[in-house]
mmCIF file of C-alpha atoms in Angstrom:
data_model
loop_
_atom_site.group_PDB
_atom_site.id
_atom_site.type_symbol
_atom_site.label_atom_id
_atom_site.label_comp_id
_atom_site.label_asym_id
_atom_site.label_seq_id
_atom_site.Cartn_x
_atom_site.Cartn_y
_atom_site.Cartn_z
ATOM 1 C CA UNK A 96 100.327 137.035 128.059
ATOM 2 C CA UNK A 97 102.351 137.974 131.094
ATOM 3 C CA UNK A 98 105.685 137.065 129.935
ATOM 4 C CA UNK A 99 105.134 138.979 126.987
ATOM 5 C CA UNK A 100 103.831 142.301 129.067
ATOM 6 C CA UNK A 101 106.968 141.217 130.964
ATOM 7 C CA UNK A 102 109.542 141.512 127.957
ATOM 8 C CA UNK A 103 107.407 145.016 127.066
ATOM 9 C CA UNK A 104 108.132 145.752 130.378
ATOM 10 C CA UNK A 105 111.904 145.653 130.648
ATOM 11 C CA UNK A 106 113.111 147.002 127.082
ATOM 12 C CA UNK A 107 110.467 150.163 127.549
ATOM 13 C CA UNK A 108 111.469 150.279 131.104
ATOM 14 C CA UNK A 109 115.699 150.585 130.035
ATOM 15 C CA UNK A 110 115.005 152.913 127.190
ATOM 16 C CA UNK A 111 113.016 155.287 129.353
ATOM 17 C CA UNK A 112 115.717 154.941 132.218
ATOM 18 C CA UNK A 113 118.445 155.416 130.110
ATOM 19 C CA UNK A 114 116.949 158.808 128.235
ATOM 20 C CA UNK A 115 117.378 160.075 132.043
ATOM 21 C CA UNK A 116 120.173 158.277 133.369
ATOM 22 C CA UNK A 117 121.993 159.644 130.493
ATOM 23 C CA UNK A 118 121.019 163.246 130.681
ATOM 24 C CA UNK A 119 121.935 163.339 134.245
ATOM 25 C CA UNK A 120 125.182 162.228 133.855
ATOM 26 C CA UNK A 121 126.060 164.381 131.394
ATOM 27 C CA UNK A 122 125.666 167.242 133.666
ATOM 28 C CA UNK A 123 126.844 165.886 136.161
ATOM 29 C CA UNK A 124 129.417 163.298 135.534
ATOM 30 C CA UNK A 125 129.879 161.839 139.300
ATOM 31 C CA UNK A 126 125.997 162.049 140.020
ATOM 32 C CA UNK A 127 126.092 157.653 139.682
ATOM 33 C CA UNK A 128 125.737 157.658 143.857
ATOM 34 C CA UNK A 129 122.591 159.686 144.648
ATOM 35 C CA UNK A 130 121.238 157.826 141.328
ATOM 36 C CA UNK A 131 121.613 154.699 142.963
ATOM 37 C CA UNK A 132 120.713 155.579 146.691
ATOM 38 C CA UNK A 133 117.446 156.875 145.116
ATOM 39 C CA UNK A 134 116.885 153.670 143.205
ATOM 40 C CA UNK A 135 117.484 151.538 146.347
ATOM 41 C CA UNK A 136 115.887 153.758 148.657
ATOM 42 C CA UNK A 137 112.680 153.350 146.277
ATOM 43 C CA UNK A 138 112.680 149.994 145.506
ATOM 44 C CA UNK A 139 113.533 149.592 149.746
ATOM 45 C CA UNK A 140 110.621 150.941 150.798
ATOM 46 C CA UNK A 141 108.285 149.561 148.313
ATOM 47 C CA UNK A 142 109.355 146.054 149.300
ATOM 48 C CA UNK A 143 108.939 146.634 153.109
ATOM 49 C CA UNK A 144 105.338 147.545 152.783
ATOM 50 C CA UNK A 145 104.533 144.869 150.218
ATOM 51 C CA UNK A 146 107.121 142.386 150.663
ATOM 52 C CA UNK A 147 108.057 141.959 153.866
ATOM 53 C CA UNK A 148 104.791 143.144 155.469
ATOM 54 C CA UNK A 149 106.351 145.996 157.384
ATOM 55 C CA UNK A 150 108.800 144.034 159.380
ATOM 56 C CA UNK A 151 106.640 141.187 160.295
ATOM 57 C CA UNK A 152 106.879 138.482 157.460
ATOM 58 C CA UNK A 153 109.926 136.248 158.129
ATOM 59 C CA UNK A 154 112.397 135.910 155.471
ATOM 60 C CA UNK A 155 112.592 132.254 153.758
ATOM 61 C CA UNK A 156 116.504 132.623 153.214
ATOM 62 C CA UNK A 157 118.135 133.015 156.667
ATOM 63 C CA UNK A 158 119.627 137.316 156.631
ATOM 64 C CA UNK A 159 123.173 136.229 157.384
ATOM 65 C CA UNK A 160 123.377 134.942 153.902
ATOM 66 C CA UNK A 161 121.416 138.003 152.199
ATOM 67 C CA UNK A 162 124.569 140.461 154.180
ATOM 68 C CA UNK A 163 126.606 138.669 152.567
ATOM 69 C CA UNK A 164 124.963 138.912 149.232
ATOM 70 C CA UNK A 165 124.381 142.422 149.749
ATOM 71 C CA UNK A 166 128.082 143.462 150.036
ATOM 72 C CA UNK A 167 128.561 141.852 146.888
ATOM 73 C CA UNK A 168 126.000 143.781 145.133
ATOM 74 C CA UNK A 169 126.367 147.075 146.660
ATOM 75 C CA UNK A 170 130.424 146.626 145.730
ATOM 76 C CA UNK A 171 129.708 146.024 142.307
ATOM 77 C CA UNK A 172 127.653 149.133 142.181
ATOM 78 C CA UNK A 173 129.239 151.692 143.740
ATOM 79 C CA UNK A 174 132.285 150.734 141.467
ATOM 80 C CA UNK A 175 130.365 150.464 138.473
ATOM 81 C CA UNK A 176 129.206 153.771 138.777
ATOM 82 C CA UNK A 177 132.534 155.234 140.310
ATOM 83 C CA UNK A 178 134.087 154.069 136.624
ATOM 84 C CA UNK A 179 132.214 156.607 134.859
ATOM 85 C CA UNK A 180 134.289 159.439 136.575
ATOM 86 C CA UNK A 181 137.868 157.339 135.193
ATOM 87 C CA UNK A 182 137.183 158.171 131.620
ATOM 88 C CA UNK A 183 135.140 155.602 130.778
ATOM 89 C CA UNK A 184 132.761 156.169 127.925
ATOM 90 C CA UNK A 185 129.418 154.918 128.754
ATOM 91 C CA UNK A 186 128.623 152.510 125.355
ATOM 92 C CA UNK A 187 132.103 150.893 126.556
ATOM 93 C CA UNK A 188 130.909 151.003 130.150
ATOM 94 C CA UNK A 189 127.785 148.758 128.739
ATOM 95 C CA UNK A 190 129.990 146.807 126.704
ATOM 96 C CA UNK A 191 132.372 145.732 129.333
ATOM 97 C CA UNK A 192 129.527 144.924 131.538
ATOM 98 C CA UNK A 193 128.001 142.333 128.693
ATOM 99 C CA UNK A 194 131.442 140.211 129.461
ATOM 100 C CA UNK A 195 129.233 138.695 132.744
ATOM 101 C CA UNK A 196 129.237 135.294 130.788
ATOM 102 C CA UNK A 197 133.264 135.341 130.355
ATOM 103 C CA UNK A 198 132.963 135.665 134.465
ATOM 104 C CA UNK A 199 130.229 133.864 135.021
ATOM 105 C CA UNK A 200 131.890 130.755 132.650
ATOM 106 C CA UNK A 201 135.523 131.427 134.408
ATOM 107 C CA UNK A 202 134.290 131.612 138.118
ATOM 108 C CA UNK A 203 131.742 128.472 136.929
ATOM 109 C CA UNK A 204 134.745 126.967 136.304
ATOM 110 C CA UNK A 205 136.972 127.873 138.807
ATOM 111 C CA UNK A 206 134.399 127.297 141.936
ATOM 112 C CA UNK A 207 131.633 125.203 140.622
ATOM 113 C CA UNK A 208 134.032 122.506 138.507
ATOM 114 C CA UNK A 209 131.813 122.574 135.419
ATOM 115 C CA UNK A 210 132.583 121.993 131.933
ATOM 116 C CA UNK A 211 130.939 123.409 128.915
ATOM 117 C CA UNK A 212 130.644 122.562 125.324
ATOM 118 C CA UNK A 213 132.679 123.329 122.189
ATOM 119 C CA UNK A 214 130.029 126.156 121.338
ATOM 120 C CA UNK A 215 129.976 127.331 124.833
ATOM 121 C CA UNK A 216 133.748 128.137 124.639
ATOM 122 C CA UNK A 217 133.415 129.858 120.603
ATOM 123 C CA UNK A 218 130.564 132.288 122.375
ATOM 124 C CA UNK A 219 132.965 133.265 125.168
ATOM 125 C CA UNK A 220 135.903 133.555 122.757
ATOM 126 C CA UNK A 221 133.370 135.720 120.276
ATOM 127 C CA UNK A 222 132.662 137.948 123.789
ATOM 128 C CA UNK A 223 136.027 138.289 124.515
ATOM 129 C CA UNK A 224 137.088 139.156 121.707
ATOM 130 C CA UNK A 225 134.583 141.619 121.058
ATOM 131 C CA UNK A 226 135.050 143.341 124.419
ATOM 132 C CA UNK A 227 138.880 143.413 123.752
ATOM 133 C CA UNK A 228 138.358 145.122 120.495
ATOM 134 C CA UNK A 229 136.065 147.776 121.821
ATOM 135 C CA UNK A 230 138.662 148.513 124.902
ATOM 136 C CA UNK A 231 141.776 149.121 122.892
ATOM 137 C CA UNK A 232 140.159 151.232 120.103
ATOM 138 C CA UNK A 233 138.608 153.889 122.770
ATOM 139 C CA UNK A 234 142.150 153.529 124.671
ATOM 140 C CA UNK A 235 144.102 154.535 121.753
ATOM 141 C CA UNK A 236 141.021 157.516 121.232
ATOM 142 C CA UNK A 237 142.222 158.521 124.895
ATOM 143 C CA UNK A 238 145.339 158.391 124.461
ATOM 144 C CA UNK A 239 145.330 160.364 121.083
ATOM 145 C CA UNK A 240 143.452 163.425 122.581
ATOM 146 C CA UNK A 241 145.263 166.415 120.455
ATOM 147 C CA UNK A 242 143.764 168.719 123.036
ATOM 148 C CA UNK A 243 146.269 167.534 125.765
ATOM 149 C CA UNK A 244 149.759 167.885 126.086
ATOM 150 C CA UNK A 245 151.719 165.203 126.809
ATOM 151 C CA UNK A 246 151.526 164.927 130.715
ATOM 152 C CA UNK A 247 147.910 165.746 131.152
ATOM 153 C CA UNK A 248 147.345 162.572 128.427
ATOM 154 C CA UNK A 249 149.062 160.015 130.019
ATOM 155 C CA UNK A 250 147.504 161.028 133.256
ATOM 156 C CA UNK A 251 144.067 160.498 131.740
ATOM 157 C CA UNK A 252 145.209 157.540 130.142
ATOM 158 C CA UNK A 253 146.411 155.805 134.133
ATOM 159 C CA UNK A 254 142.828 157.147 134.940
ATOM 160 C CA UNK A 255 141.031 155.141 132.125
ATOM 161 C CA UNK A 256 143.460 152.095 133.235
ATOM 162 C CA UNK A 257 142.388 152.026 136.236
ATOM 163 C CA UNK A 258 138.685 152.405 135.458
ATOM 164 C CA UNK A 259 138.898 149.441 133.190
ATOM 165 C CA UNK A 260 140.278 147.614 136.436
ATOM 166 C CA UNK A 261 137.357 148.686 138.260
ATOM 167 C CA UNK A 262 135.168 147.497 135.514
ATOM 168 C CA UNK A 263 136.855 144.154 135.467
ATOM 169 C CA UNK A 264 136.854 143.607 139.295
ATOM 170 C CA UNK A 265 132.588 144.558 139.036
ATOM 171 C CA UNK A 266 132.415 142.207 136.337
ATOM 172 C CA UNK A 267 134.230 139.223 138.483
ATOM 173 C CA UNK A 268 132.629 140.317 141.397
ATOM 174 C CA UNK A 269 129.029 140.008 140.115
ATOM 175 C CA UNK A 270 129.735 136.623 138.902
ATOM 176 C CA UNK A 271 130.176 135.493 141.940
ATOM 177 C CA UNK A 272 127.351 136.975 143.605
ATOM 178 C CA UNK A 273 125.410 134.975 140.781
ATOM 179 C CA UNK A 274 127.519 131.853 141.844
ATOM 180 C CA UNK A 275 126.302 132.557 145.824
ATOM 181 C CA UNK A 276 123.257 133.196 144.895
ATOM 182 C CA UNK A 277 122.946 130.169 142.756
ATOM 183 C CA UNK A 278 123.786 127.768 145.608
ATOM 184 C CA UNK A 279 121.332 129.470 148.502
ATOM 185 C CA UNK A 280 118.443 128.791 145.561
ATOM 186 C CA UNK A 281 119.017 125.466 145.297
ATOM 187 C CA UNK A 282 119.619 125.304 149.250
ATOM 188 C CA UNK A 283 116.446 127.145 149.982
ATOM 189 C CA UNK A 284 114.370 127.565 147.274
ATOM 190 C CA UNK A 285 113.472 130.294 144.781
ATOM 191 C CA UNK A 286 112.640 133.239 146.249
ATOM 192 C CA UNK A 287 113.589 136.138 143.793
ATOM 193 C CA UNK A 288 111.501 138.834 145.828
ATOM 194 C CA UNK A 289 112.535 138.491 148.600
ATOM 195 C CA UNK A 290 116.039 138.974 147.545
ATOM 196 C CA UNK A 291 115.088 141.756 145.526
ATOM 197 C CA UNK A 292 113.895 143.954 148.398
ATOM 198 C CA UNK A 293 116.866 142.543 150.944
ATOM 199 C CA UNK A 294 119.194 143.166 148.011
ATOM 200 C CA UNK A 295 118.193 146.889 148.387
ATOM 201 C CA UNK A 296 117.265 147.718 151.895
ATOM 202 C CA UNK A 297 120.230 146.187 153.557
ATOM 203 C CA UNK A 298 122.864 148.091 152.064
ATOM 204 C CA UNK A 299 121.011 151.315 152.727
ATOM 205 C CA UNK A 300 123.291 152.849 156.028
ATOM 206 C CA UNK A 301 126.265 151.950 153.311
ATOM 207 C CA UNK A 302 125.259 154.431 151.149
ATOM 208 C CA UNK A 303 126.373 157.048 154.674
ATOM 209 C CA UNK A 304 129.938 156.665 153.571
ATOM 210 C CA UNK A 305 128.708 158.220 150.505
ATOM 211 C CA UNK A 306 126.923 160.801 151.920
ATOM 212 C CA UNK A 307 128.931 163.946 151.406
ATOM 213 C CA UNK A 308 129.334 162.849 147.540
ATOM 214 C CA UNK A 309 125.330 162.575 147.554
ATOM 215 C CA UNK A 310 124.317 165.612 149.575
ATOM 216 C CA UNK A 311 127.062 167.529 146.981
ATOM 217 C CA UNK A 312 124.807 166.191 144.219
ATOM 218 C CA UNK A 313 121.469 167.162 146.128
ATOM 219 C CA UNK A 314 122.786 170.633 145.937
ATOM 220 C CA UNK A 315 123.874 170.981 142.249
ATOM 221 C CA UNK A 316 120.154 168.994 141.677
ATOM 222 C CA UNK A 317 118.138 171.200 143.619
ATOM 223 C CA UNK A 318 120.331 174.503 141.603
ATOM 224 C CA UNK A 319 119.291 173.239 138.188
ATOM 225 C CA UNK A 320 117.045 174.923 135.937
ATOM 226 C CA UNK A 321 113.548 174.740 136.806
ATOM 227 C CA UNK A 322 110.981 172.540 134.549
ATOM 228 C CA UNK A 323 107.260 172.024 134.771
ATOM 229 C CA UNK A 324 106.261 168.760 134.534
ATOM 230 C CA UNK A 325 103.571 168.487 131.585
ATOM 231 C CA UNK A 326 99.804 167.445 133.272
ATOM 232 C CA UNK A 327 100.285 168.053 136.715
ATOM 233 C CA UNK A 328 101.520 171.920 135.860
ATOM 234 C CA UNK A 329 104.381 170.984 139.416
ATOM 235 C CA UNK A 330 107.333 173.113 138.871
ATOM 236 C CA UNK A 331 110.977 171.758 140.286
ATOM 237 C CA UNK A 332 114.200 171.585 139.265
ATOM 238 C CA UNK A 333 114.609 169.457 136.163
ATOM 239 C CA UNK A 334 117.938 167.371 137.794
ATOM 240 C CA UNK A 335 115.158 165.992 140.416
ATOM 241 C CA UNK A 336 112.259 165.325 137.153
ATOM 242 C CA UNK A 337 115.126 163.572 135.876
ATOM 243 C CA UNK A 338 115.977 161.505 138.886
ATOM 244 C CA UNK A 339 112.524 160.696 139.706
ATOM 245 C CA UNK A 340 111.837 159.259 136.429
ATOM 246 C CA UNK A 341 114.754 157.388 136.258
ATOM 247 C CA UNK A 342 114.393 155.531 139.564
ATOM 248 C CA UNK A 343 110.252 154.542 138.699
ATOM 249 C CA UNK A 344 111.429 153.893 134.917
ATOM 250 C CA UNK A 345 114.097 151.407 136.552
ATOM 251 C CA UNK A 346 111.756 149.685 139.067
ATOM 252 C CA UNK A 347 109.643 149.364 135.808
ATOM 253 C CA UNK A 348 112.745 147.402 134.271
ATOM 254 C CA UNK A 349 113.638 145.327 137.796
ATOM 255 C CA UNK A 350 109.685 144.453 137.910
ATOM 256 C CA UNK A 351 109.597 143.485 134.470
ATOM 257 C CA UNK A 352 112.909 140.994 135.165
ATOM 258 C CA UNK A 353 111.298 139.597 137.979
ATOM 259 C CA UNK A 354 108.126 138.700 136.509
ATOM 260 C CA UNK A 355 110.196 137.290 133.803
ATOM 261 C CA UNK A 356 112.482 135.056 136.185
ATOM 262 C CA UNK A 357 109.173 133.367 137.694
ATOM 263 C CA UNK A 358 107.609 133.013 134.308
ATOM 264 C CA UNK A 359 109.948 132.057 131.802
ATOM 265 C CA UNK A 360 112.715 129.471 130.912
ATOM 266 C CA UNK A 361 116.237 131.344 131.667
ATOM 267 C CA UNK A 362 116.807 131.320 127.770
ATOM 268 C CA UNK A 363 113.779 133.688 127.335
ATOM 269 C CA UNK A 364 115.054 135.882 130.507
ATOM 270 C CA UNK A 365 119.038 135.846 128.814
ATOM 271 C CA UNK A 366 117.508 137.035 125.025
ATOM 272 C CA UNK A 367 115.588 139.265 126.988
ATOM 273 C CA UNK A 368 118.619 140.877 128.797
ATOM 274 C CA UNK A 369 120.861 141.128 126.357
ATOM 275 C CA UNK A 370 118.353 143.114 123.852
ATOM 276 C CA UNK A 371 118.127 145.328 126.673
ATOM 277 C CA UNK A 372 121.913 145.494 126.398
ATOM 278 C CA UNK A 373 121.853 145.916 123.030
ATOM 279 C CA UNK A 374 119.073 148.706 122.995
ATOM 280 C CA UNK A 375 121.223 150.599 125.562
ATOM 281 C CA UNK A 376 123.690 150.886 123.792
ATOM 282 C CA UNK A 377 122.578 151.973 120.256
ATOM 283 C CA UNK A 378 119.762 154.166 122.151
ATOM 284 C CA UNK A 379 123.197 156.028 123.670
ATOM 285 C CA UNK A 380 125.044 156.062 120.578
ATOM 286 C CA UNK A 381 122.406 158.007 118.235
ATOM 287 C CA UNK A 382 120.900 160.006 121.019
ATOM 288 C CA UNK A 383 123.688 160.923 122.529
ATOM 289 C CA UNK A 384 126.243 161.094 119.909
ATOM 290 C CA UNK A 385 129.078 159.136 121.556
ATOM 291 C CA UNK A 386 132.424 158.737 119.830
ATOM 292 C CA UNK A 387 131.901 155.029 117.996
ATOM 293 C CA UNK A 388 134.056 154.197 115.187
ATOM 294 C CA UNK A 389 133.612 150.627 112.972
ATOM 295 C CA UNK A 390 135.440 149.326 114.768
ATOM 296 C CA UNK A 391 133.155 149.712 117.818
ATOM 297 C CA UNK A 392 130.544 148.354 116.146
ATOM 298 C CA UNK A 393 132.346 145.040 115.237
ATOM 299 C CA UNK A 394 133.251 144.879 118.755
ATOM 300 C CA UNK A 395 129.445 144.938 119.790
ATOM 301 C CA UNK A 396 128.733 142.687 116.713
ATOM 302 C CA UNK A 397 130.923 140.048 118.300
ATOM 303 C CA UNK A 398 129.642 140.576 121.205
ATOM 304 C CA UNK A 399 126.305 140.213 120.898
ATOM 305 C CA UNK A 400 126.690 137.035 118.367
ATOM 306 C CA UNK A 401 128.960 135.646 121.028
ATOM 307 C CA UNK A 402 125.943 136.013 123.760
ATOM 308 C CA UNK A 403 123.325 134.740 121.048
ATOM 309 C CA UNK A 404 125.513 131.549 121.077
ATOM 310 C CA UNK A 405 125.853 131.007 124.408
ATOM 311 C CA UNK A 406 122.087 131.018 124.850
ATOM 312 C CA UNK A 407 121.850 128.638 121.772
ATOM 313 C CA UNK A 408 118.958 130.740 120.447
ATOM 314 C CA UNK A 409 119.599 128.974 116.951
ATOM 315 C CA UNK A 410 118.339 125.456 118.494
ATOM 316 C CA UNK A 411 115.388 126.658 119.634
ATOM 317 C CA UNK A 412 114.239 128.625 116.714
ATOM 318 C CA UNK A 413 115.159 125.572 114.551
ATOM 319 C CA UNK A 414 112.369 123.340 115.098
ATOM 320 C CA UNK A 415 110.214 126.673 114.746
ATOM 321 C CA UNK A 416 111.570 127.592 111.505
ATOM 322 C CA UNK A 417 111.440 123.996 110.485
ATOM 323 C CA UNK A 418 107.716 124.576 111.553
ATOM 324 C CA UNK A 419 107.193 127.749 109.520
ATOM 325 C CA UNK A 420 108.833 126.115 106.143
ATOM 326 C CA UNK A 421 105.717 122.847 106.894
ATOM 327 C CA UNK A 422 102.875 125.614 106.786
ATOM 328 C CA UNK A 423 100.115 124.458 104.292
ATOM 329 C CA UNK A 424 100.566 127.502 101.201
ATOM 330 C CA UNK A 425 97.365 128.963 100.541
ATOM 331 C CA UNK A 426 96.668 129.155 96.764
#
């Protein structure tokens, strides 16, 4: 069925991106901008032909309220991906980034006056908790580096600090681009395509303040060893084979999310998302043999537990299982 090719879709399409995305950083540490300006550049373009009908098909959601939607989501971005030069681990990077509940539940709060359940509140504390664990065990691995002296370790230590504050500012940031986004729906309709391609072509000249930082990158890309890709016998540098497959592999995973948004109940799209989390970040752990101690994985235990509850997965698979134990037994 299509959600199901859907669900195929996205966890192939993030473990693909990720054996890229992942090689190319480290290489190149601070390559996160041209990474992203290819992604929205690609996914830009494919929307104006098919989308938006080359210019001519009138958007449903008036564009004053996709600008501002857009300088939401090209902030939390560009910071996202600036935090990876502040000595910020990537398997933290993706656990700090599965908090978006915590924000999402705070700002819900905050803005939207809502109140949530008993359970509600035990899966955010579960999150929180496990996000807090994972932070101060790699802090105290920063700060214990042997291989610096005592200066150079407590400057990398203010440099983690204030990568965590970018993190946290994405994080609150994103939630309420979710919260915006949220109220133009139910204002105008869903229209998840639409955003989707406005999302990415608008902030496009942005990415011009960026441009020395990108055409740097271009460089060190284009002076990488050479590779041959297999079948088509092409020869290029392997820093652009890795780009280009991480920017179709991850319009593969934004395709796959879509489909899923206009397909399935939000439950199905949440389990969906955070197994992509979750296959992130133990795809980047063995692969990639990042520091992660026990207590890292309790962290992402809690974490992931925590987001299971939120999404009361156990409720629906209770009436299954309930279901399952009814089966006639075949003698």
């Amino acid at each position: 069925s299509q959600p199901l090719g859907a669900q195929l879709l996205v966890l192939r399409g993030v473990a693909l991106k990720l054996v890229f995305l992942l090689r190319a950083c480290r290489q190149f540490p601070g390559c996160g901008n041209i990474v992203t300006f290819s992604q929205f550049l690609f996914i830009a373009v494919e929307g104006f032909i098919f989308e938006a009908n080359f210019g001519r098909k009138k958007p449903a959601i008036p564009i004053r309220y996709y600008f501002i939607m857009v300088a939401m989501f090209f902030t939390v971005s560009v910071v996202n991906n600036y935090a990876l030069n502040l000595n910020i681990a990537m398997p933290l990077h993706m656990i700090f980034r599965s908090g978006s509940l915590i924000a999402s539940m705070a700002l819900g709060i905050i803005i939207l006056k809502k109140r949530y359940s008993v359970s509600k509140y035990t899966s955010i504390a579960l999150v929180s908790l496990g996000i807090f664990t994972c932070t101060f065990m790699s802090a105290k691995q920063v700060a214990s580096d042997s291989s610096l002296n005592e200066e150079d370790g407590l400057q990398v230590f203010l440099w983690w600090l204030l990568g965590i504050a970018a993190l946290t500012f994405a994080l609150l940031m994103s939630a309420r681009m979710g919260i915006f986004q949220e109220m133009l729906y139910k204002q105008f309709g869903k229209h998840s395509k639409e955003a989707l391609f406005y999302n990415h072509a608008l902030p496009l000249p942005g990415f011009l303040l960026l441009a020395p930082n990108i055409y740097h990158h271009a460089l060190l890309f284009s002076q990488s060893e050479p590779f041959q890709v297999p079948v088509i016998g092409l020869t290029l540098p392997i820093m652009w084979f890795y780009l280009f497959m991480n920017v179709i592999t991850q319009y593969v995973c934004i395709r796959g999310v879509f489909i899923l948004t206009t397909e399935c109940t939000s439950l199905t799209v949440t389990l969906v998302v955070t197994l992509r989390k979750f296959v992130s970040l133990i795809f980047s752990i063995l692969y990639f043999s990042n520091p992660f101690t026990a207590w890292h994985w309790l962290g992402t235990t809690f974490v992931f537990v925590g987001t299971l509850m939120y999404t009361e997965v156990w409720n629906s698979l209770g009436p299954f299982l309930a279901r399952w134990r009814k089966r006639p037994k075949v003698e």
